[in-house]
CSV table of C-alpha atoms in Angstrom, one decimal:
chain,number,residue,atom,x,y,z
A,16,MET,CA,-161.7,-150.4,191.0
A,17,LEU,CA,-160.8,-147.5,193.3
A,18,THR,CA,-158.3,-146.1,190.5
A,19,PHE,CA,-161.2,-146.4,188.0
A,20,LYS,CA,-163.7,-144.5,189.9
A,21,LEU,CA,-161.2,-141.7,191.0
A,22,TYR,CA,-160.2,-141.5,187.2
A,23,TYR,CA,-163.9,-140.7,186.4
A,24,LEU,CA,-164.4,-138.2,189.4
A,25,TRP,CA,-161.2,-136.4,187.8
A,26,ILE,CA,-162.9,-136.1,184.2
A,27,ILE,CA,-166.2,-134.8,186.1
A,28,TYR,CA,-164.2,-132.2,188.0
A,29,PHE,CA,-162.2,-131.2,185.0
A,30,TYR,CA,-165.4,-130.6,182.9
A,31,VAL,CA,-167.1,-128.9,185.9
A,32,THR,CA,-164.3,-126.3,186.1
A,33,PHE,CA,-164.1,-125.9,182.3
A,34,LEU,CA,-167.5,-125.0,181.9
A,35,ASN,CA,-167.7,-122.8,184.9
A,36,GLY,CA,-164.7,-120.8,183.1
A,37,LEU,CA,-166.5,-120.7,179.9
A,38,LEU,CA,-170.1,-119.8,181.4
A,39,GLY,CA,-168.8,-117.7,184.2
A,40,SER,CA,-170.8,-117.4,187.4
A,41,SER,CA,-174.5,-115.7,187.5
A,42,PRO,CA,-174.7,-112.0,188.3
A,43,SER,CA,-177.6,-112.4,190.4
A,44,PHE,CA,-179.0,-114.5,193.5
A,45,VAL,CA,-181.4,-117.6,192.9
A,46,CYS,CA,-184.7,-117.1,195.0
A,47,LYS,CA,-185.3,-120.3,197.2
A,48,GLU,CA,-188.4,-119.6,199.0
A,49,ALA,CA,-190.6,-116.4,199.5
A,50,GLN,CA,-192.9,-115.3,202.2
A,51,GLN,CA,-195.3,-112.6,202.9
A,52,SER,CA,-197.2,-111.3,206.2
A,53,SER,CA,-200.5,-112.1,204.4
A,54,THR,CA,-201.8,-113.4,201.1
A,55,ASN,CA,-204.4,-111.6,199.0
A,56,GLY,CA,-206.3,-114.6,197.3
A,57,SER,CA,-203.9,-116.7,194.9
A,58,PHE,CA,-201.1,-113.8,194.4
A,59,ASN,CA,-198.8,-115.8,196.8
A,60,ALA,CA,-195.2,-114.3,197.8
A,61,ASN,CA,-193.1,-116.5,195.3
A,62,ILE,CA,-194.7,-114.7,192.4
A,63,GLY,CA,-192.6,-111.6,193.6
A,64,CYS,CA,-189.6,-113.4,192.5
A,65,ASP,CA,-190.5,-115.4,189.5
A,66,GLU,CA,-188.7,-113.6,186.7
A,67,ASP,CA,-191.8,-112.4,185.4
A,68,ILE,CA,-192.3,-108.7,185.8
A,69,ASN,CA,-195.9,-108.9,184.6
A,70,THR,CA,-196.9,-110.8,187.6
A,71,PHE,CA,-197.2,-109.8,191.2
A,72,SER,CA,-197.5,-111.1,194.8
A,73,LEU,CA,-200.2,-109.2,197.0
A,74,THR,CA,-201.0,-109.1,200.6
A,75,ASN,CA,-204.0,-107.9,202.5
A,76,ASP,CA,-204.8,-104.3,203.0
A,77,ARG,CA,-203.3,-103.9,206.6
A,78,ILE,CA,-200.6,-102.1,208.5
A,79,ASN,CA,-197.0,-102.8,207.9
A,80,GLN,CA,-197.2,-105.6,205.5
A,81,SER,CA,-194.1,-107.3,204.7
A,82,TRP,CA,-192.5,-109.7,202.0
A,83,SER,CA,-189.2,-111.7,202.4
A,84,VAL,CA,-187.2,-114.3,200.4
A,85,GLU,CA,-184.5,-116.6,201.2
A,86,LEU,CA,-181.6,-116.7,198.7
A,87,GLU,CA,-179.7,-120.0,197.8
A,88,ASN,CA,-176.2,-118.5,198.2
A,89,THR,CA,-174.7,-115.9,200.7
A,90,ASP,CA,-172.5,-113.2,199.2
A,91,ILE,CA,-172.4,-109.4,199.3
A,92,ILE,CA,-175.5,-107.6,197.7
A,93,LYS,CA,-174.9,-104.2,196.3
A,94,TYR,CA,-177.6,-103.8,193.7
A,95,PHE,CA,-181.1,-104.6,193.5
A,96,PHE,CA,-183.7,-104.4,190.6
A,97,VAL,CA,-187.2,-103.8,192.4
A,98,ILE,CA,-190.7,-103.3,191.2
A,99,VAL,CA,-193.0,-102.3,193.9
A,100,GLY,CA,-196.6,-101.0,193.2
A,101,THR,CA,-197.0,-99.5,196.4
A,102,ALA,CA,-196.1,-96.2,198.5
A,103,GLU,CA,-192.8,-96.1,200.6
A,104,TYR,CA,-191.1,-99.2,201.7
A,105,GLN,CA,-188.0,-100.3,203.6
A,106,MET,CA,-185.5,-102.9,202.6
A,107,TYR,CA,-183.2,-105.1,204.5
A,108,VAL,CA,-180.4,-107.6,203.9
A,109,VAL,CA,-180.3,-110.3,206.5
A,110,HIS,CA,-177.4,-112.8,207.1
A,111,SER,CA,-178.3,-116.0,208.6
A,112,ASN,CA,-175.3,-118.4,209.3
A,113,GLY,CA,-177.2,-120.7,211.9
A,114,ILE,CA,-175.7,-119.1,215.2
A,115,GLN,CA,-176.7,-115.5,214.8
A,116,SER,CA,-178.4,-113.3,212.6
A,117,SER,CA,-177.5,-109.7,211.4
A,118,LYS,CA,-180.0,-107.3,209.6
A,119,HIS,CA,-178.9,-104.2,207.8
A,120,MET,CA,-181.1,-101.8,206.0
A,121,CYS,CA,-180.5,-101.1,202.5
A,122,ILE,CA,-180.9,-97.2,201.6
A,123,PRO,CA,-181.2,-96.9,197.7
A,124,GLU,CA,-179.0,-94.0,196.2
A,125,GLY,CA,-180.4,-90.8,196.9
A,126,SER,CA,-182.9,-92.5,199.4
A,127,ASN,CA,-185.4,-92.9,196.8
A,128,ARG,CA,-188.1,-95.5,198.0
A,129,LYS,CA,-191.0,-94.2,196.3
A,130,SER,CA,-189.9,-95.2,192.7
A,131,TYR,CA,-192.2,-97.9,191.0
A,132,GLN,CA,-189.3,-99.5,189.0
A,133,GLN,CA,-185.6,-98.9,189.6
A,134,LEU,CA,-182.2,-100.6,189.2
A,135,MET,CA,-180.6,-99.2,192.3
A,136,THR,CA,-177.5,-99.2,194.2
A,137,CYS,CA,-177.8,-100.3,197.9
A,138,GLU,CA,-175.7,-98.4,200.2
A,139,TYR,CA,-175.4,-99.7,203.7
A,140,PRO,CA,-175.1,-97.3,206.9
A,141,ASN,CA,-172.3,-97.6,209.3
A,142,VAL,CA,-169.7,-99.4,206.8
A,143,VAL,CA,-171.7,-102.6,206.7
A,144,THR,CA,-170.6,-105.1,204.2
A,145,GLY,CA,-174.1,-106.1,202.9
A,146,LYS,CA,-173.3,-109.5,203.0
A,147,GLY,CA,-176.6,-111.7,203.2
A,148,ASN,CA,-179.1,-114.6,202.1
A,149,ARG,CA,-182.4,-113.1,203.0
A,150,ILE,CA,-184.1,-110.0,201.7
A,151,ILE,CA,-186.9,-108.3,203.5
A,152,ILE,CA,-189.2,-105.5,202.2
A,153,ARG,CA,-191.6,-104.0,204.6
A,154,GLN,CA,-194.3,-101.4,203.7
A,155,ILE,CA,-194.5,-98.3,205.7
A,156,GLY,CA,-198.0,-97.2,206.7
A,157,ASN,CA,-201.4,-99.1,205.6
A,158,GLY,CA,-202.4,-100.7,202.7
A,159,PRO,CA,-201.7,-103.8,200.7
A,160,LEU,CA,-198.0,-104.7,199.7
A,161,LYS,CA,-197.8,-105.4,195.7
A,162,LEU,CA,-194.6,-106.9,194.5
A,163,PHE,CA,-193.8,-107.5,191.1
A,164,GLU,CA,-190.4,-108.5,191.0
A,165,VAL,CA,-187.2,-108.3,193.4
A,166,LYS,CA,-183.8,-109.2,192.0
A,167,PRO,CA,-180.5,-108.7,194.1
A,168,PHE,CA,-177.2,-108.6,192.5
A,169,GLY,CA,-173.8,-109.7,193.5
A,170,PHE,CA,-170.4,-109.2,191.9
A,171,SER,CA,-169.7,-111.4,189.3
A,172,ARG,CA,-167.6,-111.9,186.3
A,173,LEU,CA,-168.7,-112.2,182.5
A,174,SER,CA,-168.4,-115.3,180.4
A,175,LYS,CA,-164.7,-115.7,179.3
A,176,THR,CA,-166.1,-116.5,176.0
A,177,MET,CA,-167.3,-112.9,175.8
A,178,ILE,CA,-164.1,-111.2,176.7
A,179,LEU,CA,-161.9,-110.6,173.7
A,180,ASN,CA,-159.7,-108.1,175.0
A,181,HIS,CA,-159.3,-105.6,177.8
A,182,THR,CA,-156.8,-102.7,179.0
A,183,ASP,CA,-154.5,-104.8,181.6
A,184,PHE,CA,-154.2,-107.4,179.0
A,185,LEU,CA,-151.2,-109.2,180.5
A,186,GLU,CA,-153.2,-110.4,183.5
A,187,PRO,CA,-154.9,-113.5,183.0
A,188,ILE,CA,-158.2,-112.0,183.5
A,189,SER,CA,-158.9,-108.2,184.4
A,190,LYS,CA,-158.6,-107.1,187.9
A,191,ALA,CA,-162.2,-105.2,186.9
A,192,LEU,CA,-163.8,-108.2,185.6
A,193,ASP,CA,-162.7,-111.1,188.0
A,194,GLY,CA,-166.0,-110.7,190.2
A,195,ASP,CA,-163.5,-110.0,193.3
A,196,ILE,CA,-164.2,-106.3,194.8
A,197,VAL,CA,-160.9,-106.4,196.7
A,198,THR,CA,-158.7,-106.6,193.5
A,199,TYR,CA,-158.7,-103.6,191.2
A,200,TYR,CA,-157.2,-102.1,188.1
A,201,ASN,CA,-155.3,-98.8,188.7
A,202,SER,CA,-154.3,-96.8,185.6
A,203,ASN,CA,-150.7,-95.6,185.0
A,204,GLU,CA,-151.7,-92.3,183.7
A,205,ASP,CA,-152.6,-89.5,185.8
A,206,ASP,CA,-153.9,-87.5,183.0
A,207,GLN,CA,-156.9,-88.4,180.8
A,208,ALA,CA,-157.0,-91.8,182.1
A,209,SER,CA,-159.2,-94.5,180.4
A,210,TRP,CA,-159.9,-98.5,180.6
A,211,PHE,CA,-161.8,-100.5,178.0
A,212,LEU,CA,-163.3,-103.9,177.5
A,213,LYS,CA,-163.7,-105.6,174.0
A,214,LEU,CA,-166.4,-108.1,173.8
A,215,ASP,CA,-166.5,-111.2,171.4
A,216,LYS,CA,-169.4,-109.4,169.0
A,217,ASN,CA,-171.9,-106.6,169.2
A,218,TYR,CA,-174.4,-106.6,172.1
A,219,LEU,CA,-177.6,-104.5,172.5
A,220,MET,CA,-177.2,-103.0,176.2
A,221,LYS,CA,-178.4,-100.3,178.6
A,222,TRP,CA,-177.3,-101.3,181.9
A,223,ILE,CA,-173.8,-101.4,183.5
A,224,LEU,CA,-172.7,-102.0,187.0
A,225,VAL,CA,-169.6,-100.4,188.1
A,226,SER,CA,-167.4,-100.3,191.2
A,227,ILE,CA,-164.8,-97.5,191.2
A,228,ARG,CA,-162.8,-94.8,193.0
A,229,GLY,CA,-164.6,-91.1,193.5
A,230,GLY,CA,-164.2,-88.8,190.5
A,231,ASN,CA,-165.9,-87.6,187.3
A,232,TYR,CA,-166.4,-90.4,184.4
A,233,ASP,CA,-167.7,-90.9,181.1
A,234,VAL,CA,-168.7,-94.3,179.6
A,235,TYR,CA,-169.1,-95.2,176.3
A,236,VAL,CA,-170.4,-98.0,174.2
A,237,LYS,CA,-169.2,-98.3,170.8
A,238,ASP,CA,-168.7,-100.6,167.7
A,239,GLY,CA,-165.2,-101.2,166.4
A,240,GLY,CA,-163.4,-98.5,165.0
A,241,GLN,CA,-165.9,-95.8,166.4
A,242,THR,CA,-164.7,-93.2,168.2
A,243,THR,CA,-165.7,-92.0,171.7
A,244,ASN,CA,-168.1,-89.0,170.9
A,245,PRO,CA,-171.4,-87.9,172.0
A,246,SER,CA,-173.0,-90.3,169.7
A,247,THR,CA,-171.6,-93.4,171.6
A,248,LEU,CA,-171.9,-91.7,175.1
A,249,CYS,CA,-173.6,-94.0,177.5
A,250,ARG,CA,-173.5,-92.3,180.6
A,251,ASN,CA,-171.6,-89.6,182.5
A,252,PHE,CA,-171.4,-89.8,186.5
A,253,SER,CA,-169.3,-88.3,189.7
A,254,PHE,CA,-168.6,-89.2,192.9
A,255,THR,CA,-167.3,-86.1,195.0
A,256,GLY,CA,-167.1,-84.9,198.4
A,257,PRO,CA,-166.3,-87.6,201.4
A,258,ASN,CA,-166.7,-90.4,198.9
A,259,TYR,CA,-163.9,-89.2,196.8
A,260,LEU,CA,-161.5,-91.6,197.7
A,261,LYS,CA,-163.7,-94.7,198.5
A,262,ARG,CA,-164.9,-97.3,196.6
A,263,ASN,CA,-168.2,-96.3,195.1
A,264,ASN,CA,-170.8,-98.5,193.4
A,265,LYS,CA,-173.2,-97.3,190.7
A,266,ALA,CA,-175.9,-99.0,188.5
A,267,LEU,CA,-175.5,-97.0,185.5
A,268,GLU,CA,-178.7,-96.9,183.0
A,269,CYS,CA,-177.4,-95.6,179.7
A,270,TYR,CA,-179.5,-92.6,178.3
A,271,ARG,CA,-180.7,-94.9,175.5
A,272,GLU,CA,-180.2,-98.4,174.1
A,273,MET,CA,-176.5,-99.0,173.1
A,274,THR,CA,-175.1,-101.4,170.5
A,275,GLY,CA,-171.4,-102.2,170.5
A,276,ASP,CA,-168.6,-104.6,171.4
A,277,THR,CA,-166.4,-102.1,173.4
A,278,ILE,CA,-167.1,-100.4,176.4
A,279,VAL,CA,-164.8,-97.4,177.4
A,280,ILE,CA,-164.6,-95.6,180.5
A,281,LYS,CA,-162.8,-92.3,180.7
A,282,ARG,CA,-161.8,-90.0,183.8
A,283,ARG,CA,-162.7,-86.3,183.2
A,284,ASP,CA,-160.4,-84.9,185.6
A,285,ASP,CA,-156.5,-85.4,185.9
A,286,THR,CA,-156.0,-88.2,188.4
A,287,SER,CA,-155.4,-91.9,188.1
A,288,MET,CA,-158.4,-94.2,187.7
A,289,ARG,CA,-158.9,-97.2,189.8
A,290,ILE,CA,-161.8,-99.6,188.9
A,291,PHE,CA,-162.9,-102.6,191.1
A,292,GLU,CA,-165.5,-104.2,189.1
A,293,VAL,CA,-167.2,-103.4,185.8
A,294,TYR,CA,-170.3,-105.7,184.8
A,295,PRO,CA,-172.3,-104.7,181.8
A,296,ILE,CA,-175.8,-106.5,181.9
A,297,ILE,CA,-176.1,-108.8,178.9
A,298,CYS,CA,-179.1,-110.9,178.9
A,299,PRO,CA,-179.1,-114.6,177.4
A,300,GLU,CA,-181.5,-115.3,174.6
A,301,ASN,CA,-185.3,-114.9,175.1
A,302,HIS,CA,-184.7,-112.8,178.1
A,303,TYR,CA,-184.7,-108.8,178.6
A,304,GLY,CA,-184.5,-106.0,181.2
A,305,PRO,CA,-182.0,-105.3,184.1
A,306,ASP,CA,-183.1,-108.4,185.7
A,307,CYS,CA,-183.1,-110.8,182.3
A,308,ALA,CA,-186.7,-111.7,183.1
A,309,LYS,CA,-188.1,-114.1,180.4
A,310,CYS,CA,-189.9,-112.9,177.3
A,311,LYS,CA,-193.6,-113.2,177.1
A,312,ALA,CA,-194.6,-117.0,176.5
A,313,GLU,CA,-196.3,-115.6,173.0
A,314,CYS,CA,-193.0,-114.4,171.7
A,315,ILE,CA,-190.5,-116.5,169.7
A,316,SER,CA,-187.9,-114.0,170.4
A,317,CYS,CA,-187.9,-110.5,172.0
A,318,SER,CA,-185.7,-107.2,172.6
A,319,PRO,CA,-183.2,-107.8,175.4
A,320,ILE,CA,-183.9,-104.2,176.4
A,321,THR,CA,-187.4,-103.8,176.1
A,322,GLY,CA,-189.1,-107.1,175.7
A,323,VAL,CA,-190.7,-106.2,172.7
A,324,CYS,CA,-191.6,-109.3,170.7
A,325,TYR,CA,-189.6,-109.6,167.3
A,326,GLN,CA,-191.8,-112.7,166.4
A,327,CYS,CA,-195.3,-114.0,167.7
A,328,HIS,CA,-196.0,-117.7,168.1
A,329,GLY,CA,-199.4,-118.3,166.5
A,330,PRO,CA,-202.1,-116.1,165.7
A,331,PHE,CA,-201.1,-113.0,167.8
A,332,TYR,CA,-199.7,-109.5,167.0
A,333,GLY,CA,-198.7,-106.3,169.1
A,334,ASP,CA,-195.5,-105.4,170.7
A,335,PHE,CA,-195.9,-107.9,173.3
A,336,CYS,CA,-198.2,-110.3,171.1
A,337,GLN,CA,-200.9,-109.3,173.5
A,338,HIS,CA,-203.9,-109.3,170.5
A,339,THR,CA,-205.3,-112.0,168.8
A,340,CYS,CA,-205.7,-111.9,164.8
A,341,PRO,CA,-208.9,-111.2,163.4
A,342,ALA,CA,-211.1,-114.5,162.7
A,343,ASN,CA,-211.5,-113.8,159.1
A,344,CYS,CA,-207.7,-114.2,158.5
A,345,LEU,CA,-206.5,-117.1,156.3
A,346,ASN,CA,-205.0,-119.6,159.1
A,347,SER,CA,-205.7,-117.0,161.4
A,348,MET,CA,-202.3,-115.4,160.7
A,349,CYS,CA,-202.1,-111.5,160.3
A,350,ASP,CA,-199.1,-108.8,160.3
A,351,GLN,CA,-197.5,-108.9,163.7
A,352,GLY,CA,-197.3,-105.2,163.8
A,353,THR,CA,-200.6,-103.9,162.5
A,354,GLY,CA,-202.9,-107.0,162.9
A,355,ILE,CA,-204.0,-106.6,159.3
A,356,CYS,CA,-204.6,-110.0,157.5
A,357,GLU,CA,-202.1,-111.3,155.3
A,358,ASN,CA,-204.7,-113.2,153.4
A,359,TRP,CA,-208.7,-113.6,153.5
A,360,LYS,CA,-210.8,-116.6,153.9
A,361,THR,CA,-213.1,-117.7,150.8
A,362,GLU,CA,-216.7,-117.7,152.2
A,363,MET,CA,-219.7,-119.8,150.7
A,364,VAL,CA,-222.7,-117.5,150.1
A,365,THR,CA,-226.2,-118.9,149.6
A,366,HIS,CA,-228.5,-117.2,147.1
A,367,GLN,CA,-232.1,-117.8,146.2
A,368,SER,CA,-232.7,-118.9,142.6
A,369,ALA,CA,-235.5,-118.1,140.5
A,370,SER,CA,-237.0,-121.4,140.8
A,371,GLY,CA,-237.0,-121.0,144.5
A,372,GLU,CA,-234.1,-123.6,144.9
A,373,ASP,CA,-231.1,-122.9,146.8
A,374,THR,CA,-228.0,-122.6,144.8
A,375,THR,CA,-224.5,-122.4,146.7
A,376,ILE,CA,-222.1,-120.2,144.9
A,377,THR,CA,-218.6,-119.8,145.8
A,378,GLN,CA,-217.4,-116.3,146.2
A,379,GLU,CA,-213.9,-115.1,147.4
A,380,MET,CA,-215.0,-112.3,149.7
A,381,ASP,CA,-212.2,-109.8,150.8
A,382,VAL,CA,-214.9,-108.2,153.3
A,383,ILE,CA,-214.3,-104.6,152.5
A,384,GLN,CA,-216.1,-103.5,155.8
A,385,ASP,CA,-213.2,-105.1,157.7
A,386,TRP,CA,-210.8,-103.2,155.4
A,387,LYS,CA,-212.6,-100.1,156.1
A,388,LYS,CA,-212.5,-100.7,159.9
A,389,GLN,CA,-208.7,-101.4,159.5
A,390,ILE,CA,-208.2,-98.4,157.7
A,391,THR,CA,-209.6,-96.0,160.4
A,392,THR,CA,-207.6,-97.6,163.0
A,393,HIS,CA,-204.3,-97.4,161.1
A,394,ASN,CA,-202.8,-94.2,159.7
A,395,ILE,CA,-201.1,-94.0,156.4
A,396,ALA,CA,-198.4,-91.7,156.6
A,397,SER,CA,-196.8,-91.6,153.1
A,398,ASP,CA,-198.6,-90.5,149.6
A,399,GLU,CA,-197.5,-94.0,148.4
A,400,GLU,CA,-200.1,-96.3,147.8
A,401,THR,CA,-200.2,-99.3,150.1
A,402,TYR,CA,-201.5,-102.7,149.2
A,403,ILE,CA,-204.9,-101.8,151.2
A,404,THR,CA,-205.6,-98.7,149.1
A,405,LYS,CA,-204.7,-100.6,145.8
A,406,GLY,CA,-207.1,-103.2,146.9
A,407,ILE,CA,-209.7,-100.8,147.3
A,408,ASP,CA,-209.0,-99.0,144.2
A,409,VAL,CA,-209.5,-102.4,142.6
A,410,ARG,CA,-213.0,-102.7,144.1
A,411,GLN,CA,-213.8,-99.2,143.1
A,412,ASP,CA,-212.9,-100.0,139.5
A,413,VAL,CA,-215.1,-103.0,139.5
A,414,GLY,CA,-217.9,-100.9,140.9
A,415,SER,CA,-217.2,-98.2,138.3
A,416,ASN,CA,-217.3,-100.7,135.5
A,417,SER,CA,-220.5,-102.1,136.4
A,418,GLY,CA,-222.0,-98.8,136.6
A,419,ASP,CA,-220.7,-98.0,132.9
A,420,GLN,CA,-222.5,-101.3,131.8
A,421,THR,CA,-225.7,-100.6,133.5
A,422,ARG,CA,-225.7,-97.0,131.6
A,423,SER,CA,-225.0,-98.4,128.3
A,424,ILE,CA,-228.0,-100.9,128.7
A,425,ILE,CA,-230.4,-98.1,129.7
A,426,LEU,CA,-229.0,-95.9,126.8
A,427,LEU,CA,-229.6,-98.8,124.3
A,428,SER,CA,-232.9,-99.4,125.4
A,429,VAL,CA,-234.1,-95.8,124.9
A,430,LEU,CA,-232.5,-95.6,121.6
A,431,VAL,CA,-234.3,-98.8,120.6
A,432,VAL,CA,-237.9,-97.4,121.9
A,433,LEU,CA,-237.1,-94.1,119.8
A,434,ALA,CA,-236.5,-96.2,116.8
A,435,VAL,CA,-239.6,-97.9,116.8
A,436,PHE,CA,-241.9,-95.0,117.6
A,437,LEU,CA,-240.1,-93.3,114.4
A,438,VAL,CA,-240.6,-96.3,112.2
A,439,PHE,CA,-244.6,-96.3,113.4
A,440,THR,CA,-244.8,-92.3,112.8
A,441,VAL,CA,-243.6,-92.8,109.3
A,442,VAL,CA,-245.6,-95.6,108.4
A,443,PHE,CA,-248.9,-93.8,109.6
A,444,PHE,CA,-248.1,-90.6,107.6
A,445,PHE,CA,-247.5,-92.7,104.7
A,446,LYS,CA,-250.7,-94.3,104.8
A,447,LYS,CA,-252.6,-91.2,105.3
A,448,GLY,CA,-251.1,-89.4,102.4
């Protein structure tokens, strides 16, 4: 019986280890419990760490308000994605092991603590490791502390299934991709040194976390056989001065969205290259942004960079499915970009008959007034006819035909009257003569 249980324990262990190897570890910490110095209404502290950048926690309007969160694991924290709707603030990383507690101030790169939204590298003074399991944000001065999202990042590694090839291919896993900031890849070249990572397919990306020795670098994201040129340049950056020989950390944001399956890092100066860690932020399906927040609930899917919805659930339209389709749309469905109805409802119109009785006439009404409203709110850029203008032309043609028929009837009536008048005139003069 004991052998039987051990056998199944070994199977469980194998599958857990195997899946961990496939999936890799998470690049971010998991929030366990959040607290704040005071709570304004229902805007509780947990909202500041709920993976939704549209919601926020909020304190009362008081002096030195603060917010904190306990994390599920303890590790080195080097990067933060923070959205704070407040003035200047301070951020601390706390390490509590049950015996003693240490608190280290996190100084954003460039000491910029007034930016509303930023993916930032956290530099700790006095050569502190920055290892912790608790984050504290304290507002400087008066006012409420409004916190949309806090996301700390550690050093992790990509899923093995995503990695197709890399420069140091003789290693089981590249020293620059193993999630360990102690190990590193060192180039053989002292001139025009470079390093590459080949992924299993093309991904849309904009943020790359890098830990590297000082120097001047270019980072490229390219597709297959493309060359490294200005069109594939993600970002260039430098570490010089006293940090030249140190390990430096950088949260890179590409100049624009990049699509590709290969990341290349090139050194611009004539020295060897030492890379400790490289981590491109590639969000799973239905997540977006540097913190991989959840897509809006109304989205079926969204851009992994901006969160703009590719397709909406139900009768919604707009970049974030924030608008409801017009009520006169058939089945409440409309174009998800413009809000223009794909089909129009058939309406029942009651008319008064000559006998005084009500008769119901079914008419298919395209509601031209609604079309006019939509035309005034949507610019038609090209000279080509759209289905909207074509539909209006049809209506105008129908109106034109109706007018022609009316004019014909009037003209015929006048001719009949003239003919009758001429007949009576001829008869009158004939009798008189």
